[in-house]
PDB file of C-alpha atoms in Angstrom:
ATOM      1  CA  UNK A 638       6.097  31.412  25.309  1.00 52.00           C
ATOM      2  CA  UNK A 639       7.978  28.554  23.643  1.00 53.00           C
ATOM      3  CA  UNK A 640       6.533  26.017  26.132  1.00 63.00           C
ATOM      4  CA  UNK A 641       3.008  27.311  25.454  1.00 61.00           C
ATOM      5  CA  UNK A 642       3.547  26.902  21.709  1.00 62.00           C
ATOM      6  CA  UNK A 643       4.837  23.368  22.274  1.00 77.00           C
ATOM      7  CA  UNK A 644       1.740  22.458  24.328  1.00 78.00           C
ATOM      8  CA  UNK A 645      -0.520  23.904  21.634  1.00 81.00           C
ATOM      9  CA  UNK A 646       1.293  21.887  18.977  1.00 80.00           C
ATOM     10  CA  UNK A 647       0.969  18.695  21.034  1.00 83.00           C
ATOM     11  CA  UNK A 648      -2.726  19.346  21.612  1.00 84.00           C
ATOM     12  CA  UNK A 649      -3.270  19.924  17.891  1.00 87.00           C
ATOM     13  CA  UNK A 650      -1.378  16.701  17.088  1.00 86.00           C
ATOM     14  CA  UNK A 651      -3.501  14.717  19.551  1.00 89.00           C
ATOM     15  CA  UNK A 652      -6.666  16.241  18.088  1.00 89.00           C
ATOM     16  CA  UNK A 653      -5.631  15.224  14.574  1.00 89.00           C
ATOM     17  CA  UNK A 654      -4.902  11.651  15.693  1.00 87.00           C
ATOM     18  CA  UNK A 655      -8.232  11.508  17.523  1.00 89.00           C
ATOM     19  CA  UNK A 656     -10.138  12.636  14.417  1.00 88.00           C
ATOM     20  CA  UNK A 657      -8.295  10.061  12.301  1.00 86.00           C
ATOM     21  CA  UNK A 658      -8.578   7.073  14.626  1.00 88.00           C
ATOM     22  CA  UNK A 659     -11.888   7.673  16.441  1.00 88.00           C
ATOM     23  CA  UNK A 660     -14.048   6.306  13.562  1.00 86.00           C
ATOM     24  CA  UNK A 661     -11.795   3.246  13.270  1.00 87.00           C
ATOM     25  CA  UNK A 662     -11.965   2.558  17.021  1.00 88.00           C
ATOM     26  CA  UNK A 663     -15.755   3.043  16.906  1.00 87.00           C
ATOM     27  CA  UNK A 664     -15.985   0.539  14.034  1.00 85.00           C
ATOM     28  CA  UNK A 665     -13.792  -2.027  15.833  1.00 88.00           C
ATOM     29  CA  UNK A 666     -15.709  -1.624  19.099  1.00 88.00           C
ATOM     30  CA  UNK A 667     -19.085  -2.388  17.518  1.00 85.00           C
ATOM     31  CA  UNK A 668     -17.714  -5.395  15.628  1.00 86.00           C
ATOM     32  CA  UNK A 669     -18.050  -7.205  18.968  1.00 87.00           C
ATOM     33  CA  UNK A 670     -21.645  -6.065  19.591  1.00 85.00           C
ATOM     34  CA  UNK A 671     -24.212  -8.839  19.943  1.00 82.00           C
ATOM     35  CA  UNK A 672     -27.021  -6.369  19.287  1.00 77.00           C
ATOM     36  CA  UNK A 673     -26.427  -6.252  15.551  1.00 74.00           C
ATOM     37  CA  UNK A 674     -26.503  -2.447  15.341  1.00 75.00           C
ATOM     38  CA  UNK A 675     -24.077   0.421  15.819  1.00 75.00           C
ATOM     39  CA  UNK A 676     -26.413   2.405  18.062  1.00 77.00           C
ATOM     40  CA  UNK A 677     -26.481   0.422  21.281  1.00 79.00           C
ATOM     41  CA  UNK A 678     -23.853  -2.002  22.590  1.00 80.00           C
ATOM     42  CA  UNK A 679     -25.566  -4.944  24.298  1.00 82.00           C
ATOM     43  CA  UNK A 680     -22.843  -7.499  25.062  1.00 83.00           C
ATOM     44  CA  UNK A 681     -19.522  -8.846  23.812  1.00 86.00           C
ATOM     45  CA  UNK A 682     -19.632 -11.527  21.095  1.00 87.00           C
ATOM     46  CA  UNK A 683     -17.452 -13.066  18.382  1.00 87.00           C
ATOM     47  CA  UNK A 684     -20.425 -14.208  16.303  1.00 86.00           C
ATOM     48  CA  UNK A 685     -19.764 -11.699  13.520  1.00 86.00           C
ATOM     49  CA  UNK A 686     -16.230 -13.000  13.115  1.00 88.00           C
ATOM     50  CA  UNK A 687     -17.447 -16.620  13.110  1.00 88.00           C
ATOM     51  CA  UNK A 688     -20.025 -15.726  10.486  1.00 85.00           C
ATOM     52  CA  UNK A 689     -17.336 -13.946   8.505  1.00 83.00           C
ATOM     53  CA  UNK A 690     -15.014 -16.978   8.452  1.00 84.00           C
ATOM     54  CA  UNK A 691     -17.871 -19.294   7.536  1.00 86.00           C
ATOM     55  CA  UNK A 692     -18.631 -17.276   4.385  1.00 82.00           C
ATOM     56  CA  UNK A 693     -16.782 -19.164   1.627  1.00 85.00           C
ATOM     57  CA  UNK A 694     -17.458 -16.504  -1.002  1.00 84.00           C
ATOM     58  CA  UNK A 695     -15.958 -13.807   1.200  1.00 83.00           C
ATOM     59  CA  UNK A 696     -12.883 -15.927   1.913  1.00 84.00           C
ATOM     60  CA  UNK A 697     -12.359 -16.311  -1.845  1.00 88.00           C
ATOM     61  CA  UNK A 698     -12.590 -12.522  -2.204  1.00 87.00           C
ATOM     62  CA  UNK A 699      -9.986 -12.121   0.556  1.00 86.00           C
ATOM     63  CA  UNK A 700      -7.715 -14.539  -1.313  1.00 89.00           C
ATOM     64  CA  UNK A 701      -8.284 -12.611  -4.566  1.00 90.00           C
ATOM     65  CA  UNK A 702      -7.332  -9.371  -2.831  1.00 90.00           C
ATOM     66  CA  UNK A 703      -4.132 -10.800  -1.336  1.00 90.00           C
ATOM     67  CA  UNK A 704      -3.044 -12.417  -4.608  1.00 93.00           C
ATOM     68  CA  UNK A 705      -3.613  -9.216  -6.592  1.00 94.00           C
ATOM     69  CA  UNK A 706      -1.830  -7.121  -3.952  1.00 92.00           C
ATOM     70  CA  UNK A 707       1.216  -9.395  -3.688  1.00 93.00           C
ATOM     71  CA  UNK A 708       1.595  -9.921  -7.438  1.00 95.00           C
ATOM     72  CA  UNK A 709       1.069  -6.259  -8.328  1.00 95.00           C
ATOM     73  CA  UNK A 710       3.486  -5.111  -5.605  1.00 94.00           C
ATOM     74  CA  UNK A 711       6.158  -7.595  -6.719  1.00 95.00           C
ATOM     75  CA  UNK A 712       5.876  -6.798 -10.432  1.00 96.00           C
ATOM     76  CA  UNK A 713       5.581  -3.049  -9.786  1.00 95.00           C
ATOM     77  CA  UNK A 714       8.705  -3.173  -7.605  1.00 95.00           C
ATOM     78  CA  UNK A 715      10.711  -4.866 -10.366  1.00 94.00           C
ATOM     79  CA  UNK A 716       9.489  -2.396 -13.005  1.00 94.00           C
ATOM     80  CA  UNK A 717       9.964   0.524 -10.599  1.00 93.00           C
ATOM     81  CA  UNK A 718      13.607  -0.433  -9.936  1.00 93.00           C
ATOM     82  CA  UNK A 719      14.266  -0.610 -13.675  1.00 92.00           C
ATOM     83  CA  UNK A 720      12.501   2.732 -14.142  1.00 91.00           C
ATOM     84  CA  UNK A 721      14.484   4.400 -11.356  1.00 91.00           C
ATOM     85  CA  UNK A 722      17.758   3.107 -12.812  1.00 90.00           C
ATOM     86  CA  UNK A 723      16.723   4.392 -16.243  1.00 89.00           C
ATOM     87  CA  UNK A 724      15.753   7.847 -14.961  1.00 89.00           C
ATOM     88  CA  UNK A 725      18.973   8.090 -12.936  1.00 87.00           C
ATOM     89  CA  UNK A 726      21.023   7.185 -16.023  1.00 86.00           C
ATOM     90  CA  UNK A 727      19.651  10.162 -17.989  1.00 86.00           C
ATOM     91  CA  UNK A 728      22.411  12.769 -18.036  1.00 83.00           C
ATOM     92  CA  UNK A 729      20.450  15.838 -19.141  1.00 86.00           C
ATOM     93  CA  UNK A 730      18.579  17.401 -16.220  1.00 84.00           C
ATOM     94  CA  UNK A 731      15.744  18.705 -18.417  1.00 86.00           C
ATOM     95  CA  UNK A 732      15.091  15.280 -19.930  1.00 85.00           C
ATOM     96  CA  UNK A 733      15.314  13.624 -16.502  1.00 85.00           C
ATOM     97  CA  UNK A 734      12.818  16.075 -14.967  1.00 85.00           C
ATOM     98  CA  UNK A 735      10.464  15.561 -17.921  1.00 87.00           C
ATOM     99  CA  UNK A 736      10.492  11.770 -17.531  1.00 87.00           C
ATOM    100  CA  UNK A 737      10.085  12.100 -13.745  1.00 85.00           C
ATOM    101  CA  UNK A 738       7.101  14.417 -14.270  1.00 85.00           C
ATOM    102  CA  UNK A 739       5.490  11.860 -16.567  1.00 85.00           C
ATOM    103  CA  UNK A 740       6.090   9.235 -13.883  1.00 85.00           C
ATOM    104  CA  UNK A 741       4.279  11.399 -11.337  1.00 83.00           C
ATOM    105  CA  UNK A 742       1.142  11.821 -13.462  1.00 81.00           C
ATOM    106  CA  UNK A 743      -0.502   8.658 -12.096  1.00 79.00           C
ATOM    107  CA  UNK A 744       0.209   9.778  -8.519  1.00 83.00           C
ATOM    108  CA  UNK A 745      -1.315  13.247  -8.790  1.00 82.00           C
ATOM    109  CA  UNK A 746      -4.201  12.190 -11.046  1.00 83.00           C
ATOM    110  CA  UNK A 747      -7.543  11.436  -9.334  1.00 84.00           C
ATOM    111  CA  UNK A 748      -8.306   7.739  -8.939  1.00 85.00           C
ATOM    112  CA  UNK A 749     -11.602   8.180 -10.758  1.00 87.00           C
ATOM    113  CA  UNK A 750      -9.790   9.479 -13.845  1.00 88.00           C
ATOM    114  CA  UNK A 751      -7.286   6.618 -13.724  1.00 88.00           C
ATOM    115  CA  UNK A 752     -10.032   4.022 -13.297  1.00 89.00           C
ATOM    116  CA  UNK A 753     -12.134   5.464 -16.104  1.00 90.00           C
ATOM    117  CA  UNK A 754      -9.079   5.593 -18.392  1.00 90.00           C
ATOM    118  CA  UNK A 755      -8.294   1.936 -17.792  1.00 91.00           C
ATOM    119  CA  UNK A 756     -11.943   1.008 -18.295  1.00 91.00           C
ATOM    120  CA  UNK A 757     -11.999   2.788 -21.666  1.00 92.00           C
ATOM    121  CA  UNK A 758      -8.709   1.136 -22.640  1.00 91.00           C
ATOM    122  CA  UNK A 759      -9.909  -2.369 -21.789  1.00 91.00           C
ATOM    123  CA  UNK A 760     -13.287  -1.774 -23.440  1.00 89.00           C
ATOM    124  CA  UNK A 761     -11.801  -0.417 -26.679  1.00 90.00           C
ATOM    125  CA  UNK A 762      -9.274  -3.260 -26.946  1.00 90.00           C
ATOM    126  CA  UNK A 763     -11.928  -5.854 -26.107  1.00 87.00           C
ATOM    127  CA  UNK A 764     -10.026  -7.051 -23.033  1.00 87.00           C
ATOM    128  CA  UNK A 765     -12.231  -8.975 -20.615  1.00 87.00           C
ATOM    129  CA  UNK A 766     -12.611  -7.374 -17.209  1.00 88.00           C
ATOM    130  CA  UNK A 767     -11.616  -9.554 -14.278  1.00 88.00           C
ATOM    131  CA  UNK A 768      -8.500 -10.681 -12.448  1.00 90.00           C
ATOM    132  CA  UNK A 769      -5.957  -9.595 -15.066  1.00 91.00           C
ATOM    133  CA  UNK A 770      -7.544  -6.197 -15.697  1.00 91.00           C
ATOM    134  CA  UNK A 771      -7.401  -5.454 -11.961  1.00 93.00           C
ATOM    135  CA  UNK A 772      -3.830  -6.764 -11.727  1.00 93.00           C
ATOM    136  CA  UNK A 773      -2.606  -4.657 -14.661  1.00 93.00           C
ATOM    137  CA  UNK A 774      -4.286  -1.541 -13.269  1.00 92.00           C
ATOM    138  CA  UNK A 775      -2.763  -2.036  -9.818  1.00 93.00           C
ATOM    139  CA  UNK A 776       0.685  -2.531 -11.345  1.00 94.00           C
ATOM    140  CA  UNK A 777       0.281   0.661 -13.369  1.00 91.00           C
ATOM    141  CA  UNK A 778      -0.551   2.948 -10.425  1.00 90.00           C
ATOM    142  CA  UNK A 779       2.007   1.254  -8.129  1.00 92.00           C
ATOM    143  CA  UNK A 780       5.049   1.642 -10.399  1.00 92.00           C
ATOM    144  CA  UNK A 781       5.377   5.455  -9.951  1.00 92.00           C
ATOM    145  CA  UNK A 782       5.276   5.013  -6.166  1.00 91.00           C
ATOM    146  CA  UNK A 783       8.167   2.533  -6.277  1.00 92.00           C
ATOM    147  CA  UNK A 784      10.154   4.825  -8.577  1.00 92.00           C
ATOM    148  CA  UNK A 785       9.763   7.784  -6.201  1.00 90.00           C
ATOM    149  CA  UNK A 786      10.938   5.709  -3.219  1.00 90.00           C
ATOM    150  CA  UNK A 787      13.890   4.056  -4.962  1.00 91.00           C
ATOM    151  CA  UNK A 788      15.203   7.088  -6.870  1.00 90.00           C
ATOM    152  CA  UNK A 789      16.320   9.108  -3.781  1.00 87.00           C
ATOM    153  CA  UNK A 790      18.427   6.185  -2.523  1.00 87.00           C
ATOM    154  CA  UNK A 791      19.934   5.887  -5.984  1.00 86.00           C
ATOM    155  CA  UNK A 792      20.815   9.582  -5.950  1.00 83.00           C
ATOM    156  CA  UNK A 793      22.457   9.192  -2.522  1.00 84.00           C
ATOM    157  CA  UNK A 794      24.728   6.369  -3.682  1.00 83.00           C
ATOM    158  CA  UNK A 795      28.280   7.483  -4.319  1.00 80.00           C
ATOM    159  CA  UNK A 796      29.621   6.679  -7.825  1.00 80.00           C
ATOM    160  CA  UNK A 797      32.853   5.584  -6.134  1.00 82.00           C
ATOM    161  CA  UNK A 798      31.123   2.379  -4.993  1.00 80.00           C
ATOM    162  CA  UNK A 799      30.514   1.345  -8.596  1.00 80.00           C
ATOM    163  CA  UNK A 800      34.003   2.439  -9.649  1.00 78.00           C
ATOM    164  CA  UNK A 801      35.591   0.433  -6.831  1.00 83.00           C
ATOM    165  CA  UNK A 802      33.599  -2.661  -7.783  1.00 81.00           C
ATOM    166  CA  UNK A 803      34.704  -2.356 -11.429  1.00 81.00           C
ATOM    167  CA  UNK A 804      38.335  -1.874 -10.369  1.00 78.00           C
ATOM    168  CA  UNK A 805      38.074  -5.155  -8.458  1.00 78.00           C
ATOM    169  CA  UNK A 806      36.972  -6.940 -11.631  1.00 79.00           C
ATOM    170  CA  UNK A 807      33.174  -6.979 -11.194  1.00 78.00           C
ATOM    171  CA  UNK A 808      31.116  -7.121 -14.374  1.00 83.00           C
ATOM    172  CA  UNK A 809      27.891  -5.159 -14.941  1.00 80.00           C
ATOM    173  CA  UNK A 810      25.691  -7.932 -13.478  1.00 84.00           C
ATOM    174  CA  UNK A 811      27.852  -8.207 -10.346  1.00 83.00           C
ATOM    175  CA  UNK A 812      27.773  -4.434  -9.896  1.00 83.00           C
ATOM    176  CA  UNK A 813      23.971  -4.448 -10.152  1.00 83.00           C
ATOM    177  CA  UNK A 814      23.293  -7.441  -7.890  1.00 82.00           C
ATOM    178  CA  UNK A 815      26.086  -7.064  -5.334  1.00 84.00           C
ATOM    179  CA  UNK A 816      26.501  -3.287  -5.067  1.00 84.00           C
ATOM    180  CA  UNK A 817      23.545  -1.291  -6.387  1.00 86.00           C
ATOM    181  CA  UNK A 818      20.580  -3.456  -5.326  1.00 87.00           C
ATOM    182  CA  UNK A 819      21.871  -4.089  -1.758  1.00 86.00           C
ATOM    183  CA  UNK A 820      22.394  -0.344  -1.344  1.00 86.00           C
ATOM    184  CA  UNK A 821      18.890   0.356  -2.644  1.00 86.00           C
ATOM    185  CA  UNK A 822      17.263  -2.329  -0.464  1.00 85.00           C
ATOM    186  CA  UNK A 823      15.664   0.137   2.036  1.00 83.00           C
ATOM    187  CA  UNK A 824      14.014   2.036  -0.824  1.00 86.00           C
ATOM    188  CA  UNK A 825      13.038  -1.220  -2.537  1.00 90.00           C
ATOM    189  CA  UNK A 826      11.397  -2.583   0.611  1.00 87.00           C
ATOM    190  CA  UNK A 827       9.624   0.730   1.204  1.00 85.00           C
ATOM    191  CA  UNK A 828       8.344   0.725  -2.373  1.00 89.00           C
ATOM    192  CA  UNK A 829       7.153  -2.877  -2.130  1.00 91.00           C
ATOM    193  CA  UNK A 830       5.228  -2.354   1.102  1.00 86.00           C
ATOM    194  CA  UNK A 831       3.781   0.942  -0.098  1.00 88.00           C
ATOM    195  CA  UNK A 832       2.620  -0.684  -3.346  1.00 91.00           C
ATOM    196  CA  UNK A 833       1.165  -3.560  -1.317  1.00 89.00           C
ATOM    197  CA  UNK A 834      -0.860  -1.269   0.959  1.00 85.00           C
ATOM    198  CA  UNK A 835      -2.023   0.882  -1.980  1.00 87.00           C
ATOM    199  CA  UNK A 836      -3.290  -2.237  -3.741  1.00 90.00           C
ATOM    200  CA  UNK A 837      -5.053  -3.544  -0.629  1.00 84.00           C
ATOM    201  CA  UNK A 838      -6.775  -0.213   0.032  1.00 82.00           C
ATOM    202  CA  UNK A 839      -7.646   0.766  -3.534  1.00 87.00           C
ATOM    203  CA  UNK A 840     -11.323   1.085  -4.360  1.00 87.00           C
ATOM    204  CA  UNK A 841     -11.889   3.645  -7.124  1.00 87.00           C
ATOM    205  CA  UNK A 842      -9.652   2.096  -9.796  1.00 90.00           C
ATOM    206  CA  UNK A 843     -10.692  -1.462  -8.902  1.00 91.00           C
ATOM    207  CA  UNK A 844     -14.369  -0.530  -9.018  1.00 89.00           C
ATOM    208  CA  UNK A 845     -14.011   0.517 -12.667  1.00 91.00           C
ATOM    209  CA  UNK A 846     -11.951  -2.424 -13.937  1.00 91.00           C
ATOM    210  CA  UNK A 847     -13.384  -5.386 -12.005  1.00 88.00           C
ATOM    211  CA  UNK A 848     -15.730  -7.731 -13.854  1.00 79.00           C
ATOM    212  CA  UNK A 849     -18.470 -10.224 -13.104  1.00 78.00           C
ATOM    213  CA  UNK A 850     -17.283 -13.122 -10.979  1.00 78.00           C
ATOM    214  CA  UNK A 851     -14.278 -11.275  -9.572  1.00 85.00           C
ATOM    215  CA  UNK A 852     -14.129  -8.816  -6.684  1.00 85.00           C
ATOM    216  CA  UNK A 853     -11.774  -7.447  -4.053  1.00 87.00           C
ATOM    217  CA  UNK A 854     -12.332  -6.555  -0.415  1.00 84.00           C
ATOM    218  CA  UNK A 855     -12.742  -2.820  -0.982  1.00 84.00           C
ATOM    219  CA  UNK A 856     -15.398  -3.334  -3.664  1.00 86.00           C
ATOM    220  CA  UNK A 857     -17.131  -6.026  -1.594  1.00 83.00           C
ATOM    221  CA  UNK A 858     -17.248  -3.824   1.511  1.00 79.00           C
ATOM    222  CA  UNK A 859     -18.796  -1.054  -0.584  1.00 80.00           C
ATOM    223  CA  UNK A 860     -21.464  -3.397  -1.977  1.00 80.00           C
ATOM    224  CA  UNK A 861     -22.240  -4.758   1.504  1.00 74.00           C
ATOM    225  CA  UNK A 862     -22.551  -1.236   2.915  1.00 72.00           C
ATOM    226  CA  UNK A 863     -25.053  -0.291   0.189  1.00 74.00           C
ATOM    227  CA  UNK A 864     -27.351  -3.146   1.261  1.00 71.00           C
ATOM    228  CA  UNK A 865     -27.557  -1.803   4.802  1.00 66.00           C
ATOM    229  CA  UNK A 866     -25.634  -1.677   8.051  1.00 62.00           C
ATOM    230  CA  UNK A 867     -24.250  -5.088   8.971  1.00 73.00           C
ATOM    231  CA  UNK A 868     -21.623  -5.809  11.585  1.00 80.00           C
ATOM    232  CA  UNK A 869     -20.018  -8.222   9.140  1.00 80.00           C
ATOM    233  CA  UNK A 870     -18.615  -5.077   7.540  1.00 78.00           C
ATOM    234  CA  UNK A 871     -17.172  -4.031  10.897  1.00 83.00           C
ATOM    235  CA  UNK A 872     -15.526  -7.410  11.418  1.00 85.00           C
ATOM    236  CA  UNK A 873     -14.104  -7.460   7.898  1.00 82.00           C
ATOM    237  CA  UNK A 874     -12.842  -3.876   8.144  1.00 81.00           C
ATOM    238  CA  UNK A 875     -11.261  -4.617  11.530  1.00 87.00           C
ATOM    239  CA  UNK A 876      -9.292  -7.559  10.149  1.00 85.00           C
ATOM    240  CA  UNK A 877      -8.173  -5.516   7.156  1.00 81.00           C
ATOM    241  CA  UNK A 878      -7.042  -2.685   9.442  1.00 84.00           C
ATOM    242  CA  UNK A 879      -5.091  -5.099  11.666  1.00 86.00           C
ATOM    243  CA  UNK A 880      -3.439  -6.657   8.623  1.00 82.00           C
ATOM    244  CA  UNK A 881      -2.322  -3.201   7.468  1.00 80.00           C
ATOM    245  CA  UNK A 882      -0.870  -2.483  10.915  1.00 85.00           C
ATOM    246  CA  UNK A 883       1.051  -5.776  10.777  1.00 85.00           C
ATOM    247  CA  UNK A 884       2.508  -4.763   7.415  1.00 78.00           C
ATOM    248  CA  UNK A 885       3.625  -1.414   8.846  1.00 80.00           C
ATOM    249  CA  UNK A 886       5.229  -3.086  11.889  1.00 83.00           C
ATOM    250  CA  UNK A 887       7.030  -5.660   9.734  1.00 80.00           C
ATOM    251  CA  UNK A 888       8.347  -2.918   7.464  1.00 75.00           C
ATOM    252  CA  UNK A 889       9.507  -0.917  10.488  1.00 78.00           C
ATOM    253  CA  UNK A 890      11.541  -3.809  11.901  1.00 79.00           C
ATOM    254  CA  UNK A 891      13.015  -4.616   8.481  1.00 74.00           C
ATOM    255  CA  UNK A 892      14.010  -0.972   8.014  1.00 71.00           C
ATOM    256  CA  UNK A 893      15.576  -0.839  11.494  1.00 75.00           C
ATOM    257  CA  UNK A 894      17.523  -4.047  10.842  1.00 72.00           C
ATOM    258  CA  UNK A 895      18.814  -2.714   7.531  1.00 65.00           C
ATOM    259  CA  UNK A 896      19.813   0.556   9.211  1.00 67.00           C
ATOM    260  CA  UNK A 897      21.791  -1.351  11.853  1.00 64.00           C
ATOM    261  CA  UNK A 898      23.497  -3.440   9.177  1.00 59.00           C
ATOM    262  CA  UNK A 899      24.363  -0.296   7.200  1.00 55.00           C
ATOM    263  CA  UNK A 900      25.900   1.361  10.259  1.00 51.00           C
ATOM    264  CA  UNK A 901      27.864  -1.809  11.000  1.00 50.00           C
ATOM    265  CA  UNK A 902      29.261  -1.930   7.457  1.00 46.00           C
ATOM    266  CA  UNK A 903      30.294   1.740   7.612  1.00 51.00           C
ATOM    267  CA  UNK A 904      32.132   1.151  10.903  1.00 51.00           C
TER     268      UNK A 904
END
């Protein structure tokens, strides 16, 4: 009976993965179609990728997307670390839970609401929509993610580590940079990469706060899709998907290396 339940669970897991990845595989497959449609595969070609790399405007949009993602992830990680340290320092449980709940609002709120809120804010204040409006918005919705990934590691850290460092003569800066931050590094790296992928994939918030003359890949793919089916979209989406996979693999190896180093230090 147990073996039958295990087989059923494995079948269900495979079905879920098939539903998730089948559209992506279909999209990647037809990005190499010389026929120009997604209905009949004629022959293998790289023309859509050549056309993609020859489009200067699209390359600028790719650069815009990467710059926004890297900057927002970096700044959000710094703010998120400070926020996690601040929340952890709150002694009263009720106050800590209240602040943590406020931090989680941007995570549970629909992207459309967040995007519309930022649009109203920028419009009322007269702030010009463009690069900085997108950057500020991405930082805002990435900070809570970093806080949630750093805070558990901070809660796991034994206070005796800080006490031992102070007994050895370390000042507050040394305790932060040589004890706390190295211990939190797995959570920090996880928060950075999560913020990076959220920024790369975001569409709804960016769609509201982007202005004339500035665009990101998600918004550009949407505008291209509205004009009609083009295999340029397939090629662009394929490259974006592969880049996301590379980020996940890099994070995995970094996390494994940090785990090995942590085990070695404990021994």
